[in-house]
PDB file of C-alpha atoms in Angstrom:
ATOM      1  CA  MET O   1      -4.884  25.943 -20.743  1.00 62.00           C
ATOM      2  CA  VAL O   2      -3.257  28.886 -19.817  1.00 66.00           C
ATOM      3  CA  VAL O   3      -6.197  30.910 -19.759  1.00 59.00           C
ATOM      4  CA  THR O   4      -8.045  28.212 -17.628  1.00 62.00           C
ATOM      5  CA  PHE O   5      -5.040  28.051 -15.278  1.00 62.00           C
ATOM      6  CA  ALA O   6      -4.957  31.922 -14.797  1.00 65.00           C
ATOM      7  CA  ALA O   7      -8.729  31.984 -14.519  1.00 60.00           C
ATOM      8  CA  THR O   8      -8.521  29.405 -11.503  1.00 64.00           C
ATOM      9  CA  THR O   9      -5.963  31.648  -9.733  1.00 70.00           C
ATOM     10  CA  GLN O  10      -7.846  34.861 -10.241  1.00 71.00           C
ATOM     11  CA  LEU O  11     -11.709  33.855 -10.271  1.00 68.00           C
ATOM     12  CA  PRO O  12     -13.924  31.671  -8.285  1.00 75.00           C
ATOM     13  CA  LEU O  13     -13.739  28.177  -9.185  1.00 72.00           C
ATOM     14  CA  GLN O  14     -17.258  27.836 -10.578  1.00 76.00           C
ATOM     15  CA  GLN O  15     -16.613  30.946 -13.054  1.00 71.00           C
ATOM     16  CA  ALA O  16     -13.153  29.298 -13.995  1.00 69.00           C
ATOM     17  CA  ILE O  17     -14.793  25.982 -14.973  1.00 72.00           C
ATOM     18  CA  VAL O  18     -17.607  27.822 -17.028  1.00 72.00           C
ATOM     19  CA  LEU O  19     -14.918  29.797 -18.816  1.00 67.00           C
ATOM     20  CA  GLY O  20     -12.754  26.790 -19.475  1.00 73.00           C
ATOM     21  CA  ALA O  21     -15.822  24.936 -21.013  1.00 73.00           C
ATOM     22  CA  ILE O  22     -16.943  27.963 -23.245  1.00 72.00           C
ATOM     23  CA  LEU O  23     -13.235  28.367 -24.624  1.00 71.00           C
ATOM     24  CA  SER O  24     -13.094  24.527 -25.322  1.00 70.00           C
ATOM     25  CA  LEU O  25     -16.298  24.852 -27.074  1.00 64.00           C
ATOM     26  CA  LEU O  26     -15.214  27.634 -29.126  1.00 62.00           C
ATOM     27  CA  LEU O  27     -11.845  25.985 -29.959  1.00 65.00           C
ATOM     28  CA  TYR O  28     -13.914  22.911 -30.926  1.00 58.00           C
ATOM     29  CA  CYS O  29     -16.196  24.886 -33.365  1.00 52.00           C
ATOM     30  CA  VAL O  30     -13.298  26.608 -35.017  1.00 54.00           C
ATOM     31  CA  GLN O  31     -11.403  23.079 -35.432  1.00 56.00           C
ATOM     32  CA  ILE O  32     -14.585  21.225 -36.898  1.00 52.00           C
ATOM     33  CA  SER O  33     -15.076  24.386 -39.381  1.00 52.00           C
ATOM     34  CA  ARG O  34     -11.681  23.799 -40.694  1.00 54.00           C
ATOM     35  CA  GLN O  35     -12.023  20.106 -41.194  1.00 56.00           C
ATOM     36  CA  ALA O  36     -14.948  20.196 -43.561  1.00 62.00           C
ATOM     37  CA  GLU O  37     -14.017  20.267 -47.365  1.00 74.00           C
ATOM     38  CA  LEU O  38     -15.376  19.851 -50.588  1.00 83.00           C
ATOM     39  CA  VAL O  39     -13.282  18.121 -53.509  1.00 86.00           C
ATOM     40  CA  ALA O  40     -14.246  17.452 -57.123  1.00 91.00           C
ATOM     41  CA  LEU O  41     -13.912  13.860 -58.050  1.00 91.00           C
ATOM     42  CA  VAL O  42     -13.026  13.270 -61.677  1.00 91.00           C
ATOM     43  CA  ARG O  43     -12.567  10.024 -63.646  1.00 90.00           C
ATOM     44  CA  ASP O  44      -9.098   9.645 -65.191  1.00 88.00           C
ATOM     45  CA  SER O  45      -8.329   7.688 -68.429  1.00 86.00           C
ATOM     46  CA  ASP O  46      -7.990   4.325 -66.167  1.00 86.00           C
ATOM     47  CA  GLU O  47     -11.721   4.931 -65.185  1.00 84.00           C
ATOM     48  CA  ARG O  48     -10.528   5.655 -61.588  1.00 87.00           C
ATOM     49  CA  TRP O  49     -11.548   8.588 -59.582  1.00 88.00           C
ATOM     50  CA  ARG O  50      -9.161  11.187 -58.472  1.00 90.00           C
ATOM     51  CA  THR O  51      -9.675  14.468 -56.610  1.00 89.00           C
ATOM     52  CA  GLU O  52      -9.350  18.063 -57.953  1.00 91.00           C
ATOM     53  CA  GLU O  53     -10.305  21.577 -56.778  1.00 92.00           C
ATOM     54  CA  VAL O  54     -14.183  22.135 -57.030  1.00 90.00           C
ATOM     55  CA  PRO O  55     -14.841  24.077 -59.906  1.00 92.00           C
ATOM     56  CA  ALA O  56     -16.063  27.723 -59.309  1.00 92.00           C
ATOM     57  CA  ILE O  57     -18.975  27.446 -61.805  1.00 92.00           C
ATOM     58  CA  LEU O  58     -21.045  24.596 -62.522  1.00 93.00           C
ATOM     59  CA  PRO O  59     -20.483  24.021 -66.111  1.00 93.00           C
ATOM     60  CA  PRO O  60     -23.774  23.556 -68.373  1.00 93.00           C
ATOM     61  CA  ARG O  61     -24.757  20.132 -69.646  1.00 93.00           C
ATOM     62  CA  GLN O  62     -22.302  18.621 -67.642  1.00 94.00           C
ATOM     63  CA  VAL O  63     -22.115  16.142 -64.610  1.00 95.00           C
ATOM     64  CA  THR O  64     -19.764  17.440 -61.971  1.00 95.00           C
ATOM     65  CA  VAL O  65     -19.062  15.136 -58.884  1.00 95.00           C
ATOM     66  CA  VAL O  66     -18.162  16.758 -55.603  1.00 92.00           C
ATOM     67  CA  GLU O  67     -17.609  14.756 -52.397  1.00 90.00           C
ATOM     68  CA  TYR O  68     -18.429  16.468 -49.076  1.00 83.00           C
ATOM     69  CA  GLY O  69     -16.514  15.616 -45.902  1.00 74.00           C
ATOM     70  CA  GLY O  70     -17.267  17.112 -42.605  1.00 61.00           C
ATOM     71  CA  ALA O  71     -19.108  16.612 -39.555  1.00 51.00           C
ATOM     72  CA  SER O  72     -22.189  18.609 -40.585  1.00 49.00           C
ATOM     73  CA  PHE O  73     -21.663  20.990 -37.891  1.00 47.00           C
ATOM     74  CA  PHE O  74     -23.197  24.522 -38.044  1.00 47.00           C
ATOM     75  CA  ALA O  75     -19.801  26.233 -37.809  1.00 46.00           C
ATOM     76  CA  GLU O  76     -18.652  24.722 -41.009  1.00 50.00           C
ATOM     77  CA  LEU O  77     -21.416  25.766 -43.139  1.00 56.00           C
ATOM     78  CA  SER O  78     -20.663  29.174 -44.338  1.00 60.00           C
ATOM     79  CA  ARG O  79     -17.244  27.900 -45.586  1.00 65.00           C
ATOM     80  CA  LEU O  80     -18.905  25.000 -47.166  1.00 73.00           C
ATOM     81  CA  GLU O  81     -21.493  27.276 -48.955  1.00 71.00           C
ATOM     82  CA  GLY O  82     -18.753  29.420 -50.364  1.00 75.00           C
ATOM     83  CA  LYS O  83     -17.106  26.383 -51.979  1.00 83.00           C
ATOM     84  CA  LEU O  84     -20.115  25.011 -53.805  1.00 88.00           C
ATOM     85  CA  PRO O  85     -19.909  25.831 -57.455  1.00 92.00           C
ATOM     86  CA  GLU O  86     -21.947  28.916 -58.681  1.00 93.00           C
ATOM     87  CA  VAL O  87     -24.959  27.754 -60.653  1.00 92.00           C
ATOM     88  CA  SER O  88     -26.247  30.794 -62.575  1.00 90.00           C
ATOM     89  CA  LYS O  89     -25.147  29.222 -65.989  1.00 88.00           C
ATOM     90  CA  ALA O  90     -25.907  25.612 -64.938  1.00 87.00           C
ATOM     91  CA  ARG O  91     -28.555  24.933 -67.619  1.00 91.00           C
ATOM     92  CA  GLY O  92     -28.777  21.244 -68.133  1.00 92.00           C
ATOM     93  CA  ALA O  93     -25.950  20.542 -65.385  1.00 94.00           C
ATOM     94  CA  VAL O  94     -25.964  18.006 -62.644  1.00 95.00           C
ATOM     95  CA  LEU O  95     -24.220  18.175 -59.319  1.00 96.00           C
ATOM     96  CA  VAL O  96     -23.764  14.994 -57.822  1.00 96.00           C
ATOM     97  CA  LEU O  97     -22.894  15.391 -54.182  1.00 93.00           C
ATOM     98  CA  VAL O  98     -21.292  12.494 -52.431  1.00 91.00           C
ATOM     99  CA  MET O  99     -22.535  12.213 -48.994  1.00 86.00           C
ATOM    100  CA  ARG O 100     -20.716   8.901 -47.715  1.00 82.00           C
ATOM    101  CA  VAL O 101     -19.153  10.548 -44.799  1.00 73.00           C
ATOM    102  CA  VAL O 102     -22.169  12.705 -43.504  1.00 71.00           C
ATOM    103  CA  PRO O 103     -23.346  11.738 -40.224  1.00 63.00           C
ATOM    104  CA  GLU O 104     -26.657   9.608 -40.013  1.00 61.00           C
ATOM    105  CA  VAL O 105     -28.474  12.658 -38.584  1.00 56.00           C
ATOM    106  CA  PRO O 106     -26.852  15.850 -40.025  1.00 63.00           C
ATOM    107  CA  SER O 107     -27.733  19.274 -38.619  1.00 69.00           C
ATOM    108  CA  SER O 108     -30.865  21.037 -39.729  1.00 77.00           C
ATOM    109  CA  ALA O 109     -28.734  23.853 -41.129  1.00 75.00           C
ATOM    110  CA  LEU O 110     -27.138  21.554 -43.451  1.00 78.00           C
ATOM    111  CA  ILE O 111     -30.435  20.163 -44.836  1.00 83.00           C
ATOM    112  CA  LYS O 112     -31.520  23.768 -45.303  1.00 85.00           C
ATOM    113  CA  GLN O 113     -28.235  24.604 -47.013  1.00 85.00           C
ATOM    114  CA  PHE O 114     -28.879  21.859 -49.544  1.00 87.00           C
ATOM    115  CA  ARG O 115     -32.432  22.799 -50.120  1.00 92.00           C
ATOM    116  CA  ARG O 116     -31.457  26.354 -50.863  1.00 91.00           C
ATOM    117  CA  TYR O 117     -28.754  24.995 -53.317  1.00 91.00           C
ATOM    118  CA  ALA O 118     -31.019  22.636 -55.046  1.00 93.00           C
ATOM    119  CA  THR O 119     -33.620  25.217 -55.490  1.00 94.00           C
ATOM    120  CA  ARG O 120     -31.055  27.570 -57.030  1.00 94.00           C
ATOM    121  CA  LEU O 121     -29.842  24.945 -59.198  1.00 94.00           C
ATOM    122  CA  GLU O 122     -33.438  23.850 -60.344  1.00 94.00           C
ATOM    123  CA  LYS O 123     -34.104  27.645 -61.285  1.00 94.00           C
ATOM    124  CA  ALA O 124     -31.050  27.519 -63.329  1.00 93.00           C
ATOM    125  CA  GLY O 125     -32.176  24.436 -65.151  1.00 93.00           C
ATOM    126  CA  GLY O 126     -29.931  21.933 -63.470  1.00 94.00           C
ATOM    127  CA  ARG O 127     -30.267  19.105 -60.817  1.00 95.00           C
ATOM    128  CA  LEU O 128     -28.784  17.945 -57.662  1.00 96.00           C
ATOM    129  CA  ILE O 129     -28.207  14.363 -56.869  1.00 96.00           C
ATOM    130  CA  LEU O 130     -27.125  13.209 -53.322  1.00 94.00           C
ATOM    131  CA  ALA O 131     -25.160   9.825 -53.744  1.00 94.00           C
ATOM    132  CA  GLY O 132     -23.991   7.483 -51.142  1.00 91.00           C
ATOM    133  CA  VAL O 133     -26.655   8.136 -48.879  1.00 90.00           C
ATOM    134  CA  ARG O 134     -26.805   5.838 -45.918  1.00 89.00           C
ATOM    135  CA  PRO O 135     -30.178   4.722 -44.412  1.00 89.00           C
ATOM    136  CA  GLY O 136     -30.365   7.174 -41.381  1.00 87.00           C
ATOM    137  CA  LEU O 137     -29.590  10.060 -43.629  1.00 86.00           C
ATOM    138  CA  ALA O 138     -32.095   8.664 -46.043  1.00 89.00           C
ATOM    139  CA  HIS O 139     -34.700   8.787 -43.451  1.00 90.00           C
ATOM    140  CA  VAL O 140     -34.097  12.201 -42.388  1.00 88.00           C
ATOM    141  CA  LEU O 141     -34.066  13.430 -46.024  1.00 90.00           C
ATOM    142  CA  ASP O 142     -37.505  11.912 -46.316  1.00 92.00           C
ATOM    143  CA  ARG O 143     -38.803  13.436 -43.370  1.00 92.00           C
ATOM    144  CA  THR O 144     -37.539  16.855 -44.193  1.00 91.00           C
ATOM    145  CA  GLY O 145     -38.861  16.794 -47.518  1.00 93.00           C
ATOM    146  CA  LEU O 146     -35.542  17.240 -49.529  1.00 93.00           C
ATOM    147  CA  SER O 147     -35.806  13.646 -51.150  1.00 93.00           C
ATOM    148  CA  ALA O 148     -39.284  14.919 -52.712  1.00 94.00           C
ATOM    149  CA  GLN O 149     -37.923  18.188 -53.750  1.00 94.00           C
ATOM    150  CA  LEU O 150     -34.843  16.240 -55.482  1.00 94.00           C
ATOM    151  CA  GLY O 151     -37.374  13.940 -57.302  1.00 92.00           C
ATOM    152  CA  GLY O 152     -36.950  10.461 -58.445  1.00 90.00           C
ATOM    153  CA  GLY O 153     -33.182   9.354 -58.286  1.00 92.00           C
ATOM    154  CA  GLY O 154     -32.412  12.581 -56.393  1.00 94.00           C
ATOM    155  CA  VAL O 155     -31.102  10.308 -53.546  1.00 94.00           C
ATOM    156  CA  VAL O 156     -28.893   7.444 -54.473  1.00 95.00           C
ATOM    157  CA  PRO O 157     -28.299   5.004 -51.539  1.00 93.00           C
ATOM    158  CA  ALA O 158     -24.986   3.910 -50.404  1.00 90.00           C
ATOM    159  CA  ASP O 159     -24.058   0.196 -51.263  1.00 88.00           C
ATOM    160  CA  GLU O 160     -21.101  -2.141 -50.357  1.00 87.00           C
ATOM    161  CA  HIS O 161     -18.999  -0.658 -53.208  1.00 87.00           C
ATOM    162  CA  VAL O 162     -17.326   2.513 -52.111  1.00 78.00           C
ATOM    163  CA  PHE O 163     -18.168   4.439 -55.458  1.00 88.00           C
ATOM    164  CA  GLY O 164     -21.030   2.278 -56.602  1.00 89.00           C
ATOM    165  CA  ALA O 165     -23.529   4.975 -55.524  1.00 91.00           C
ATOM    166  CA  VAL O 166     -21.619   7.601 -57.271  1.00 92.00           C
ATOM    167  CA  ASP O 167     -21.230   5.479 -60.538  1.00 93.00           C
ATOM    168  CA  ARG O 168     -25.066   5.042 -60.381  1.00 94.00           C
ATOM    169  CA  ALA O 169     -25.621   8.693 -59.882  1.00 94.00           C
ATOM    170  CA  VAL O 170     -23.471   9.610 -62.782  1.00 94.00           C
ATOM    171  CA  THR O 171     -24.930   7.284 -65.066  1.00 93.00           C
ATOM    172  CA  ASP O 172     -28.417   8.551 -64.115  1.00 93.00           C
ATOM    173  CA  ALA O 173     -27.080  12.056 -64.383  1.00 93.00           C
ATOM    174  CA  GLN O 174     -25.910  11.643 -67.843  1.00 94.00           C
ATOM    175  CA  GLU O 175     -29.236  10.035 -68.962  1.00 93.00           C
ATOM    176  CA  TRP O 176     -31.046  13.170 -67.416  1.00 92.00           C
ATOM    177  CA  ILE O 177     -28.784  15.604 -69.405  1.00 92.00           C
ATOM    178  CA  ARG O 178     -29.468  13.542 -72.765  1.00 92.00           C
ATOM    179  CA  ILE O 179     -33.282  13.456 -72.169  1.00 88.00           C
ATOM    180  CA  ARG O 180     -33.228  17.254 -71.618  1.00 86.00           C
ATOM    181  CA  ARG O 181     -30.991  17.904 -74.678  1.00 85.00           C
ATOM    182  CA  ASP O 182     -33.190  15.766 -76.788  1.00 81.00           C
ATOM    183  CA  SER O 183     -36.491  17.253 -75.735  1.00 80.00           C
ATOM    184  CA  GLU O 184     -34.974  20.805 -76.513  1.00 76.00           C
ATOM    185  CA  GLN O 185     -34.085  19.963 -80.093  1.00 67.00           C
TER     186      GLN O 185
END
């Protein structure tokens, strides 16, 4: 506000308004990029989900559940990419990415980022499953081809239970791991 006030006293009004709008946009981008977060969801002994730090490396032959919370804004994506687990040793691993709070129409940059991550995970012998996907987002995933890339069961729709889709995705992921392990023996 101080900059805008100073600008209105020193610059023509049109320039001061444009400067204020640009500064507001920049501040918004910074604020949004800080709000995006990834947290790991882990079942405790009572079969309830609790949050933990996201593991740095995706452990092989295990299901890891990570919840994404953010606005799907381009400014948050570089920070998001740095928080996703490393996949180089993820043979037989599944990352279930919970998408309950992602906007119905995410940014194209977010879709591209998930596509790149899914490709790296596939090359390492793992799999990405998106859980809790709402209908609008499912439509976008279908139209962009990401659903096809993830394959059958790669997109688990949201339902009326908060963790219903997560539970289904984890069960499917455990079965996928079991089938892969049995075929390798």
